[in-house]
mmCIF file of C-alpha atoms in Angstrom:
data_model
loop_
_atom_site.group_PDB
_atom_site.id
_atom_site.type_symbol
_atom_site.label_atom_id
_atom_site.label_comp_id
_atom_site.label_asym_id
_atom_site.label_seq_id
_atom_site.Cartn_x
_atom_site.Cartn_y
_atom_site.Cartn_z
ATOM 1 C CA MET B 5 152.273 84.912 75.678
ATOM 2 C CA ALA B 6 155.470 87.095 75.521
ATOM 3 C CA SER B 7 158.107 86.626 78.269
ATOM 4 C CA SER B 8 158.555 90.524 78.197
ATOM 5 C CA SER B 9 157.026 93.306 76.153
ATOM 6 C CA ARG B 10 160.140 95.353 76.091
ATOM 7 C CA LEU B 11 163.512 94.258 74.709
ATOM 8 C CA GLU B 12 166.767 96.261 75.024
ATOM 9 C CA PRO B 13 169.222 95.894 71.963
ATOM 10 C CA GLN B 14 170.583 92.365 71.881
ATOM 11 C CA GLU B 15 168.073 90.955 74.460
ATOM 12 C CA LYS B 16 166.412 87.790 73.796
ATOM 13 C CA GLY B 17 162.737 86.912 74.315
ATOM 14 C CA LYS B 18 160.229 84.214 74.003
ATOM 15 C CA ILE B 19 156.616 83.795 72.958
ATOM 16 C CA SER B 20 154.840 80.726 74.306
ATOM 17 C CA VAL B 21 151.976 79.347 72.543
ATOM 18 C CA ASP B 22 149.372 76.843 73.923
ATOM 19 C CA ILE B 23 146.966 75.295 71.549
ATOM 20 C CA ASN B 24 143.906 73.239 72.595
ATOM 21 C CA VAL B 25 143.056 70.729 69.864
ATOM 22 C CA LYS B 26 140.245 68.908 71.912
ATOM 23 C CA GLY B 27 137.337 68.381 69.436
ATOM 24 C CA LYS B 28 139.362 69.312 66.429
ATOM 25 C CA TYR B 29 140.267 67.064 63.459
ATOM 26 C CA GLY B 30 142.424 67.049 60.473
ATOM 27 C CA ASN B 31 144.812 69.770 59.218
ATOM 28 C CA ILE B 32 144.965 72.810 61.515
ATOM 29 C CA GLN B 33 146.873 75.797 61.060
ATOM 30 C CA LYS B 34 147.224 78.551 63.917
ATOM 31 C CA THR B 35 148.852 81.926 63.236
ATOM 32 C CA ILE B 36 150.195 84.405 65.819
ATOM 33 C CA GLN B 37 150.582 88.060 64.680
ATOM 34 C CA VAL B 38 153.465 89.883 66.696
ATOM 35 C CA LYS B 39 153.016 93.711 66.425
ATOM 36 C CA THR B 40 156.238 95.503 67.386
ATOM 37 C CA ASN B 41 157.814 99.010 66.895
ATOM 38 C CA ASP B 42 160.362 97.634 64.385
ATOM 39 C CA PRO B 43 159.696 100.020 61.430
ATOM 40 C CA ALA B 44 160.998 97.428 58.914
ATOM 41 C CA ASN B 45 158.722 94.565 60.379
ATOM 42 C CA PRO B 46 155.690 95.971 62.226
ATOM 43 C CA VAL B 47 153.958 92.610 62.007
ATOM 44 C CA THR B 48 155.546 89.199 61.918
ATOM 45 C CA VAL B 49 153.346 86.347 61.413
ATOM 46 C CA LEU B 50 154.136 82.948 63.254
ATOM 47 C CA THR B 51 152.765 79.917 62.129
ATOM 48 C CA LEU B 52 151.934 76.568 63.678
ATOM 49 C CA ALA B 53 150.605 73.504 61.819
ATOM 50 C CA MET B 54 149.479 70.117 62.757
ATOM 51 C CA GLN B 55 147.350 67.097 61.717
ATOM 52 C CA VAL B 56 145.041 66.320 64.526
ATOM 53 C CA ARG B 57 144.156 62.669 65.034
ATOM 54 C CA ASP B 58 141.721 61.098 67.382
ATOM 55 C CA LYS B 59 141.821 57.567 68.858
ATOM 56 C CA ILE B 60 138.876 56.190 66.614
ATOM 57 C CA HIS B 61 140.423 57.113 63.288
ATOM 58 C CA LEU B 62 143.989 55.732 64.251
ATOM 59 C CA SER B 63 142.986 52.166 63.520
ATOM 60 C CA LYS B 64 142.337 50.915 59.941
ATOM 61 C CA PHE B 65 138.619 50.188 59.178
ATOM 62 C CA LYS B 66 137.119 48.429 56.218
ATOM 63 C CA ALA B 67 135.175 51.025 54.100
ATOM 64 C CA LYS B 68 131.893 49.255 54.927
ATOM 65 C CA GLU B 69 132.282 49.660 58.539
ATOM 66 C CA ILE B 70 131.280 53.364 58.432
ATOM 67 C CA PHE B 71 127.713 52.363 58.259
ATOM 68 C CA THR B 72 128.031 50.169 61.461
ATOM 69 C CA GLY B 73 128.651 50.679 65.194
ATOM 70 C CA GLN B 74 130.098 53.794 66.479
ATOM 71 C CA CYS B 75 130.944 55.183 62.958
ATOM 72 C CA ARG B 76 127.234 55.437 62.090
ATOM 73 C CA LYS B 77 126.685 58.573 64.267
ATOM 74 C CA CYS B 78 128.865 60.911 62.179
ATOM 75 C CA HIS B 79 128.986 58.920 58.807
ATOM 76 C CA VAL B 80 125.342 57.940 58.473
ATOM 77 C CA GLU B 81 122.906 59.416 60.942
ATOM 78 C CA ARG B 82 123.681 63.040 60.350
ATOM 79 C CA GLY B 83 122.645 62.669 56.726
ATOM 80 C CA ASN B 84 119.412 61.144 57.321
ATOM 81 C CA ILE B 85 116.342 62.510 55.448
ATOM 82 C CA LYS B 86 118.832 64.925 53.547
ATOM 83 C CA ARG B 87 119.205 65.263 49.846
ATOM 84 C CA GLY B 88 121.411 66.932 47.190
ATOM 85 C CA LEU B 89 123.867 69.456 48.537
ATOM 86 C CA GLU B 90 122.870 69.078 51.994
ATOM 87 C CA LEU B 91 123.457 65.453 51.905
ATOM 88 C CA PHE B 92 126.811 66.031 50.043
ATOM 89 C CA LEU B 93 127.933 68.429 52.761
ATOM 90 C CA THR B 94 127.087 66.028 55.462
ATOM 91 C CA ASP B 95 128.191 62.553 54.198
ATOM 92 C CA CYS B 96 130.399 62.938 51.362
ATOM 93 C CA ILE B 97 132.458 66.047 52.497
ATOM 94 C CA ILE B 98 133.920 64.059 55.378
ATOM 95 C CA CYS B 99 136.298 62.331 52.845
ATOM 96 C CA HIS B 100 135.849 64.323 49.543
ATOM 97 C CA ASP B 101 136.940 67.668 50.956
ATOM 98 C CA SER B 102 139.898 69.254 49.075
ATOM 99 C CA GLY B 103 143.267 68.286 50.464
ATOM 100 C CA LYS B 104 141.874 64.854 51.688
ATOM 101 C CA SER B 105 142.719 61.410 50.330
ATOM 102 C CA ALA B 106 139.407 61.106 48.353
ATOM 103 C CA SER B 107 138.768 62.552 45.052
ATOM 104 C CA SER B 108 137.855 66.199 44.952
ATOM 105 C CA ILE B 109 134.552 67.422 43.521
ATOM 106 C CA SER B 110 136.296 68.801 40.501
ATOM 107 C CA GLU B 111 137.963 65.598 39.798
ATOM 108 C CA MET B 112 134.629 63.670 40.193
ATOM 109 C CA SER B 113 132.842 66.231 38.041
ATOM 110 C CA LYS B 114 134.926 65.021 35.037
ATOM 111 C CA ARG B 115 133.128 61.497 35.339
ATOM 112 C CA SER B 116 130.079 60.430 33.524
ATOM 113 C CA ARG B 117 126.752 60.221 35.412
ATOM 114 C CA GLU B 118 126.637 56.372 34.859
ATOM 115 C CA TYR B 119 130.202 56.340 36.461
ATOM 116 C CA LEU B 120 129.170 58.143 39.382
ATOM 117 C CA ILE B 121 125.826 56.408 40.125
ATOM 118 C CA ASN B 122 127.874 53.207 39.998
ATOM 119 C CA ALA B 123 130.673 54.426 42.114
ATOM 120 C CA ILE B 124 128.324 55.887 44.812
ATOM 121 C CA SER B 125 125.865 52.910 44.861
ATOM 122 C CA ASN B 126 128.523 50.083 44.758
ATOM 123 C CA GLY B 127 131.744 51.487 45.860
ATOM 124 C CA VAL B 128 135.182 51.784 44.105
ATOM 125 C CA LYS B 129 137.353 48.716 44.473
ATOM 126 C CA GLY B 130 140.767 49.333 45.842
ATOM 127 C CA SER B 131 139.656 52.558 47.486
ATOM 128 C CA SER B 132 138.196 53.480 50.945
ATOM 129 C CA MET B 133 134.774 54.482 49.018
ATOM 130 C CA PRO B 134 132.026 52.043 50.247
ATOM 131 C CA GLY B 135 128.884 51.280 48.279
ATOM 132 C CA TRP B 136 126.164 53.541 49.543
ATOM 133 C CA SER B 137 123.076 51.789 48.180
ATOM 134 C CA ILE B 138 120.527 49.930 50.066
ATOM 135 C CA LYS B 139 121.127 46.873 47.884
ATOM 136 C CA LYS B 140 124.817 46.866 49.241
ATOM 137 C CA SER B 141 123.534 47.395 52.876
ATOM 138 C CA GLY B 142 124.233 51.255 52.623
ATOM 139 C CA PRO B 143 121.927 53.885 53.781
ATOM 140 C CA LEU B 144 120.999 55.697 50.433
ATOM 141 C CA GLY B 145 118.209 55.018 48.101
ATOM 142 C CA GLU B 146 118.435 55.533 44.342
ATOM 143 C CA GLU B 147 116.822 59.092 44.488
ATOM 144 C CA GLU B 148 119.369 60.174 47.100
ATOM 145 C CA ILE B 149 122.296 58.918 45.204
ATOM 146 C CA GLY B 150 120.791 60.545 42.102
ATOM 147 C CA SER B 151 120.710 63.893 43.963
ATOM 148 C CA LEU B 152 124.212 63.605 44.953
ATOM 149 C CA VAL B 153 125.146 62.995 41.300
ATOM 150 C CA ASP B 154 123.266 66.142 40.356
ATOM 151 C CA VAL B 155 125.394 68.225 42.802
ATOM 152 C CA ILE B 156 128.743 66.800 41.548
ATOM 153 C CA LEU B 157 127.769 67.414 37.866
ATOM 154 C CA LYS B 158 126.294 70.780 38.381
ATOM 155 C CA PRO B 159 128.133 73.311 36.264
ATOM 156 C CA MET U 10 174.965 128.833 52.118
ATOM 157 C CA TYR U 11 171.687 127.877 53.713
ATOM 158 C CA ARG U 12 171.074 125.430 50.940
ATOM 159 C CA THR U 13 174.493 123.803 51.450
ATOM 160 C CA LEU U 14 173.906 123.581 55.103
ATOM 161 C CA LEU U 15 170.517 121.903 54.650
ATOM 162 C CA THR U 16 171.942 119.405 52.265
ATOM 163 C CA VAL U 17 174.481 118.453 54.841
ATOM 164 C CA VAL U 18 172.044 118.210 57.684
ATOM 165 C CA LEU U 19 169.886 116.085 55.515
ATOM 166 C CA LEU U 20 172.772 113.680 54.434
ATOM 167 C CA VAL U 21 173.746 113.176 58.006
ATOM 168 C CA SER U 22 170.244 112.776 59.314
ATOM 169 C CA ILE U 23 168.972 110.247 56.814
ATOM 170 C CA PRO U 24 171.401 107.357 57.622
ATOM 171 C CA ALA U 25 170.914 108.367 61.301
ATOM 172 C CA LEU U 26 167.226 107.932 60.918
ATOM 173 C CA SER U 27 167.439 104.665 59.296
ATOM 174 C CA TYR U 28 170.169 103.053 61.482
ATOM 175 C CA THR U 29 168.833 103.642 64.833
ATOM 176 C CA GLN U 30 165.751 101.360 65.170
ATOM 177 C CA PRO U 31 164.674 98.172 66.835
ATOM 178 C CA THR U 32 165.069 95.126 64.941
ATOM 179 C CA ILE U 33 162.879 91.927 65.684
ATOM 180 C CA HIS U 34 164.628 88.776 64.722
ATOM 181 C CA PHE U 35 163.118 85.391 65.049
ATOM 182 C CA ASN U 36 165.096 82.228 64.896
ATOM 183 C CA GLU U 37 162.059 80.527 63.000
ATOM 184 C CA VAL U 38 158.602 81.844 62.172
ATOM 185 C CA GLY U 39 156.938 78.462 61.608
ATOM 186 C CA HIS U 40 156.691 74.983 63.107
ATOM 187 C CA ASP U 41 154.860 71.906 62.056
ATOM 188 C CA PHE U 42 154.030 69.551 64.819
ATOM 189 C CA GLY U 43 153.066 66.764 62.213
ATOM 190 C CA LYS U 44 150.396 64.206 63.710
ATOM 191 C CA VAL U 45 149.016 64.916 67.053
ATOM 192 C CA MET U 46 146.358 63.422 69.089
ATOM 193 C CA GLN U 47 143.390 65.431 70.268
ATOM 194 C CA GLU U 48 144.306 64.753 73.826
ATOM 195 C CA ASP U 49 147.664 66.031 73.586
ATOM 196 C CA ARG U 50 148.817 69.372 75.055
ATOM 197 C CA ILE U 51 150.216 71.206 72.069
ATOM 198 C CA ALA U 52 152.819 73.985 73.114
ATOM 199 C CA TYR U 53 155.632 75.859 71.408
ATOM 200 C CA VAL U 54 158.087 78.495 72.231
ATOM 201 C CA PHE U 55 159.152 80.851 69.656
ATOM 202 C CA GLU U 56 162.502 82.517 70.409
ATOM 203 C CA PHE U 57 163.425 85.944 69.146
ATOM 204 C CA SER U 58 165.959 88.797 69.846
ATOM 205 C CA ASN U 59 166.293 92.526 69.286
ATOM 206 C CA THR U 60 169.155 92.910 66.779
ATOM 207 C CA GLY U 61 168.678 96.613 66.367
ATOM 208 C CA ASN U 62 169.898 99.422 68.500
ATOM 209 C CA GLU U 63 166.910 100.660 70.100
ATOM 210 C CA PRO U 64 164.519 99.196 72.406
ATOM 211 C CA LEU U 65 161.990 96.746 70.942
ATOM 212 C CA ILE U 66 158.446 96.977 72.072
ATOM 213 C CA ILE U 67 155.968 94.127 71.664
ATOM 214 C CA GLU U 68 152.810 96.140 71.074
ATOM 215 C CA LYS U 69 150.310 93.484 70.480
ATOM 216 C CA LEU U 70 149.999 89.698 70.282
ATOM 217 C CA ALA U 71 146.977 88.363 68.331
ATOM 218 C CA SER U 72 146.164 84.654 67.485
ATOM 219 C CA SER U 73 143.756 83.100 64.940
#
């Protein structure tokens, strides 16, 4: 909202911005375009950036905990019955999106099939990647894990 | 004669055209809030001024 839509020479004005981040998570960028009759700068773009956190993700968790308790709802149950790309876009993308801490798809695609199957099944030591296989008390069977590797290695 | 007059008129009017105009000036065009919580009320005020010599009109504000 602008304080006034007309400013005399040397007059000062303000543009107040309110942002509602309820239900949002991660890096958010908001832009405001200001259109004026200044012939040299007809449109000025104002940018507001922020990293939105919620209470749950403030505390540190062990990698395995995403399969239990309140974490299950987003980290496990949404991926139920899914395979391949659909499963990747539900479960893996939560952490493996570009700009996030976990490896991006392009980094992972440089690994071998064996490495990826092992990493997804058993987890990666020293990282927040848990073992997803049923043997490691995770939610995914061999076939589902294989379908994820296919997605990562797809040219 | 006419040509000389026209040249003079043009030379006088070009600077006049380019020097009387509104000029928007923002102290800053971006702000990073850093880490915020979902419950927080996020508000910010951008300050600007008209450093030109004609009235400045804010024609439209759009956000995305």
